[in-house]
Amino acid sequence: LVADLRAMADLVIDTTTLNIHDLRRRIEEAFAPATPEQVACTVMSFGLKYGIPIDADLVADARFLPNPYWDEKLRPLSGQDGAVAQDVLGRPGAQEFLDAYSRLVDVTCAGYVREGKRYVTVAIGCTGGRHRSVALAEALASRLRREGMPVSVMHRDLGRE
């Protein structure tokens, strides 16, 4: 019924898994004033088995890295835990991925500024959204913050299992 309206929308927020507090935060992030030369960024981790976030502007797949789930010591932890983050970020290709993806975000955001867009949602997925995507999302957010970008992090599926 609202397909035509949705097609005209500048922002679509999937509220399926959001509570009222998360929804408020997403709305504030999207509409809070940013400087004219800056884009506000949400870096989101997610589990591919739960579907790709419909509100993501950029989507990456972290399943090219070994899954910490198969290490019994790391399985109960998440990508927010130091041991998992070290495991994920220390793997071959992880730092190269972060280098390339942060450059892609920079290029995309520069274009968004030229087009008058003031927010971007960057999503990184892995199988369950617990280990690899969470560690990479946190690391990417840190890099973008160091570059001066206003960044928030959201772990859509963390704790879902």
mmCIF file of C-alpha atoms in Angstrom:
data_model
loop_
_atom_site.group_PDB
_atom_site.id
_atom_site.type_symbol
_atom_site.label_atom_id
_atom_site.label_comp_id
_atom_site.label_asym_id
_atom_site.label_seq_id
_atom_site.Cartn_x
_atom_site.Cartn_y
_atom_site.Cartn_z
ATOM 1 C CA LEU A 1 0.000 0.000 0.000
ATOM 2 C CA VAL A 2 2.858 2.399 0.688
ATOM 3 C CA ALA A 3 5.248 1.207 -2.039
ATOM 4 C CA ASP A 4 5.053 4.493 -3.967
ATOM 5 C CA LEU A 5 5.689 6.525 -0.829
ATOM 6 C CA ARG A 6 8.564 4.248 0.184
ATOM 7 C CA ALA A 7 10.154 4.658 -3.258
ATOM 8 C CA MET A 8 10.222 8.450 -2.714
ATOM 9 C CA ALA A 9 11.627 8.220 0.817
ATOM 10 C CA ASP A 10 15.150 9.429 1.558
ATOM 11 C CA LEU A 11 15.331 7.192 4.624
ATOM 12 C CA VAL A 12 13.707 3.878 5.455
ATOM 13 C CA ILE A 13 14.128 2.471 8.955
ATOM 14 C CA ASP A 14 13.323 -1.188 9.434
ATOM 15 C CA THR A 15 11.701 -1.274 12.891
ATOM 16 C CA THR A 16 11.259 -5.044 12.974
ATOM 17 C CA THR A 17 13.941 -5.597 15.619
ATOM 18 C CA LEU A 18 14.076 -2.120 17.176
ATOM 19 C CA ASN A 19 12.729 -1.231 20.580
ATOM 20 C CA ILE A 20 11.457 2.281 21.269
ATOM 21 C CA HIS A 21 14.874 3.460 22.511
ATOM 22 C CA ASP A 22 16.714 2.164 19.439
ATOM 23 C CA LEU A 23 14.106 3.752 17.170
ATOM 24 C CA ARG A 24 14.487 7.119 18.920
ATOM 25 C CA ARG A 25 18.276 6.900 18.566
ATOM 26 C CA ARG A 26 18.035 6.062 14.846
ATOM 27 C CA ILE A 27 15.673 8.979 14.209
ATOM 28 C CA GLU A 28 17.898 11.367 16.152
ATOM 29 C CA GLU A 29 20.975 10.148 14.258
ATOM 30 C CA ALA A 30 19.254 10.598 10.922
ATOM 31 C CA PHE A 31 17.908 14.077 11.578
ATOM 32 C CA ALA A 32 20.403 15.592 14.007
ATOM 33 C CA PRO A 33 22.149 18.502 12.368
ATOM 34 C CA ALA A 34 25.465 17.580 10.808
ATOM 35 C CA THR A 35 27.927 20.079 9.471
ATOM 36 C CA PRO A 36 27.301 20.887 5.796
ATOM 37 C CA GLU A 37 30.453 19.020 4.785
ATOM 38 C CA GLN A 38 29.871 15.956 6.921
ATOM 39 C CA VAL A 39 27.732 12.848 6.907
ATOM 40 C CA ALA A 40 26.558 11.120 10.091
ATOM 41 C CA CYS A 41 27.247 7.399 9.916
ATOM 42 C CA THR A 42 25.697 4.337 11.515
ATOM 43 C CA VAL A 43 27.853 1.226 11.330
ATOM 44 C CA MET A 44 25.668 -1.839 11.755
ATOM 45 C CA SER A 45 26.594 -5.472 12.242
ATOM 46 C CA PHE A 46 24.062 -8.124 11.315
ATOM 47 C CA GLY A 47 23.582 -11.839 10.771
ATOM 48 C CA LEU A 48 23.047 -12.807 7.149
ATOM 49 C CA LYS A 49 20.873 -15.706 8.243
ATOM 50 C CA TYR A 50 18.381 -13.079 9.494
ATOM 51 C CA GLY A 51 18.408 -11.087 6.256
ATOM 52 C CA ILE A 52 20.158 -8.013 4.946
ATOM 53 C CA PRO A 53 19.107 -4.748 6.646
ATOM 54 C CA ILE A 54 16.784 -2.896 4.299
ATOM 55 C CA ASP A 55 17.953 0.499 5.555
ATOM 56 C CA ALA A 56 21.646 -0.091 4.737
ATOM 57 C CA ASP A 57 23.322 2.087 2.111
ATOM 58 C CA LEU A 58 26.465 -0.072 1.900
ATOM 59 C CA VAL A 59 26.613 -3.794 2.724
ATOM 60 C CA ALA A 60 29.683 -5.989 3.154
ATOM 61 C CA ASP A 61 30.085 -9.693 3.885
ATOM 62 C CA ALA A 62 32.609 -10.773 6.542
ATOM 63 C CA ARG A 63 32.259 -14.503 5.889
ATOM 64 C CA PHE A 64 35.589 -14.497 4.055
ATOM 65 C CA LEU A 65 37.232 -14.633 7.497
ATOM 66 C CA PRO A 66 37.362 -17.805 9.623
ATOM 67 C CA ASN A 67 34.436 -18.027 12.036
ATOM 68 C CA PRO A 68 35.355 -17.784 15.759
ATOM 69 C CA TYR A 69 32.176 -19.761 16.440
ATOM 70 C CA TRP A 70 34.152 -22.936 15.734
ATOM 71 C CA ASP A 71 36.635 -22.176 18.538
ATOM 72 C CA GLU A 72 34.963 -23.420 21.725
ATOM 73 C CA LYS A 73 36.736 -20.774 23.831
ATOM 74 C CA LEU A 74 35.475 -17.950 21.613
ATOM 75 C CA ARG A 75 31.998 -19.296 20.816
ATOM 76 C CA PRO A 76 30.213 -17.863 23.900
ATOM 77 C CA LEU A 77 31.864 -14.451 23.420
ATOM 78 C CA SER A 78 31.035 -11.732 20.904
ATOM 79 C CA GLY A 79 33.038 -9.447 18.651
ATOM 80 C CA GLN A 80 32.904 -6.852 21.436
ATOM 81 C CA ASP A 81 35.151 -9.080 23.560
ATOM 82 C CA GLY A 82 38.890 -8.509 23.185
ATOM 83 C CA ALA A 83 39.750 -12.140 22.479
ATOM 84 C CA VAL A 84 37.290 -12.362 19.591
ATOM 85 C CA ALA A 85 38.250 -8.950 18.213
ATOM 86 C CA GLN A 86 41.933 -9.932 18.282
ATOM 87 C CA ASP A 87 41.171 -13.220 16.553
ATOM 88 C CA VAL A 88 39.062 -11.612 13.819
ATOM 89 C CA LEU A 89 41.206 -8.526 13.240
ATOM 90 C CA GLY A 90 44.423 -10.555 13.266
ATOM 91 C CA ARG A 91 43.327 -12.801 10.400
ATOM 92 C CA PRO A 92 44.816 -12.365 6.915
ATOM 93 C CA GLY A 93 42.662 -9.968 4.953
ATOM 94 C CA ALA A 94 40.935 -8.301 7.916
ATOM 95 C CA GLN A 95 43.034 -5.131 7.953
ATOM 96 C CA GLU A 96 42.985 -4.928 4.148
ATOM 97 C CA PHE A 97 39.189 -5.185 4.294
ATOM 98 C CA LEU A 98 39.011 -2.353 6.844
ATOM 99 C CA ASP A 99 41.368 -0.214 4.738
ATOM 100 C CA ALA A 100 39.312 -0.770 1.585
ATOM 101 C CA TYR A 101 35.907 -0.440 3.225
ATOM 102 C CA SER A 102 36.814 2.765 5.067
ATOM 103 C CA ARG A 103 38.045 4.224 1.744
ATOM 104 C CA LEU A 104 34.740 3.185 0.134
ATOM 105 C CA VAL A 105 32.812 4.877 2.948
ATOM 106 C CA ASP A 106 34.910 8.043 2.510
ATOM 107 C CA VAL A 107 34.285 8.171 -1.251
ATOM 108 C CA THR A 108 30.593 7.409 -0.841
ATOM 109 C CA CYS A 109 30.130 10.015 1.888
ATOM 110 C CA ALA A 110 31.847 12.685 -0.206
ATOM 111 C CA GLY A 111 29.314 11.957 -2.938
ATOM 112 C CA TYR A 112 26.448 11.998 -0.461
ATOM 113 C CA VAL A 113 27.533 15.451 0.747
ATOM 114 C CA ARG A 114 27.544 16.689 -2.868
ATOM 115 C CA GLU A 115 24.026 15.273 -3.262
ATOM 116 C CA GLY A 116 22.769 16.804 0.002
ATOM 117 C CA LYS A 117 22.479 13.548 1.930
ATOM 118 C CA ARG A 118 23.517 13.803 5.574
ATOM 119 C CA TYR A 119 23.493 10.221 6.852
ATOM 120 C CA VAL A 120 24.732 6.827 5.769
ATOM 121 C CA THR A 121 24.173 3.344 7.148
ATOM 122 C CA VAL A 122 27.071 0.971 6.607
ATOM 123 C CA ALA A 123 26.348 -2.697 7.315
ATOM 124 C CA ILE A 124 28.722 -5.610 7.812
ATOM 125 C CA GLY A 125 27.295 -9.100 7.987
ATOM 126 C CA CYS A 126 28.483 -12.541 8.955
ATOM 127 C CA THR A 127 26.579 -15.755 9.474
ATOM 128 C CA GLY A 128 24.972 -15.042 12.850
ATOM 129 C CA GLY A 129 25.928 -11.427 13.541
ATOM 130 C CA ARG A 130 27.846 -12.264 16.713
ATOM 131 C CA HIS A 131 31.584 -12.496 16.048
ATOM 132 C CA ARG A 132 33.137 -11.329 12.766
ATOM 133 C CA SER A 133 30.661 -8.611 11.794
ATOM 134 C CA VAL A 134 30.601 -7.173 15.319
ATOM 135 C CA ALA A 135 34.412 -6.999 15.577
ATOM 136 C CA LEU A 136 34.729 -5.443 12.119
ATOM 137 C CA ALA A 137 31.895 -2.962 12.750
ATOM 138 C CA GLU A 138 33.532 -1.768 15.962
ATOM 139 C CA ALA A 139 36.927 -1.460 14.245
ATOM 140 C CA LEU A 140 35.469 0.403 11.246
ATOM 141 C CA ALA A 141 33.569 2.773 13.534
ATOM 142 C CA SER A 142 36.796 3.534 15.427
ATOM 143 C CA ARG A 143 38.610 4.327 12.180
ATOM 144 C CA LEU A 144 35.833 6.596 10.963
ATOM 145 C CA ARG A 145 35.691 8.424 14.310
ATOM 146 C CA ARG A 146 39.442 9.017 14.151
ATOM 147 C CA GLU A 147 38.832 10.655 10.754
ATOM 148 C CA GLY A 148 36.322 12.993 12.440
ATOM 149 C CA MET A 149 33.093 11.420 11.223
ATOM 150 C CA PRO A 150 30.188 11.280 13.686
ATOM 151 C CA VAL A 151 29.569 7.537 14.051
ATOM 152 C CA SER A 152 27.203 5.355 16.012
ATOM 153 C CA VAL A 153 27.341 1.578 16.140
ATOM 154 C CA MET A 154 24.402 -0.784 16.125
ATOM 155 C CA HIS A 155 24.585 -4.575 16.469
ATOM 156 C CA ARG A 156 21.248 -5.622 15.037
ATOM 157 C CA ASP A 157 21.414 -9.350 15.773
ATOM 158 C CA LEU A 158 23.823 -9.551 18.696
ATOM 159 C CA GLY A 159 22.154 -11.579 21.439
ATOM 160 C CA ARG A 160 19.515 -12.940 19.109
ATOM 161 C CA GLU A 161 20.637 -16.552 19.493
#
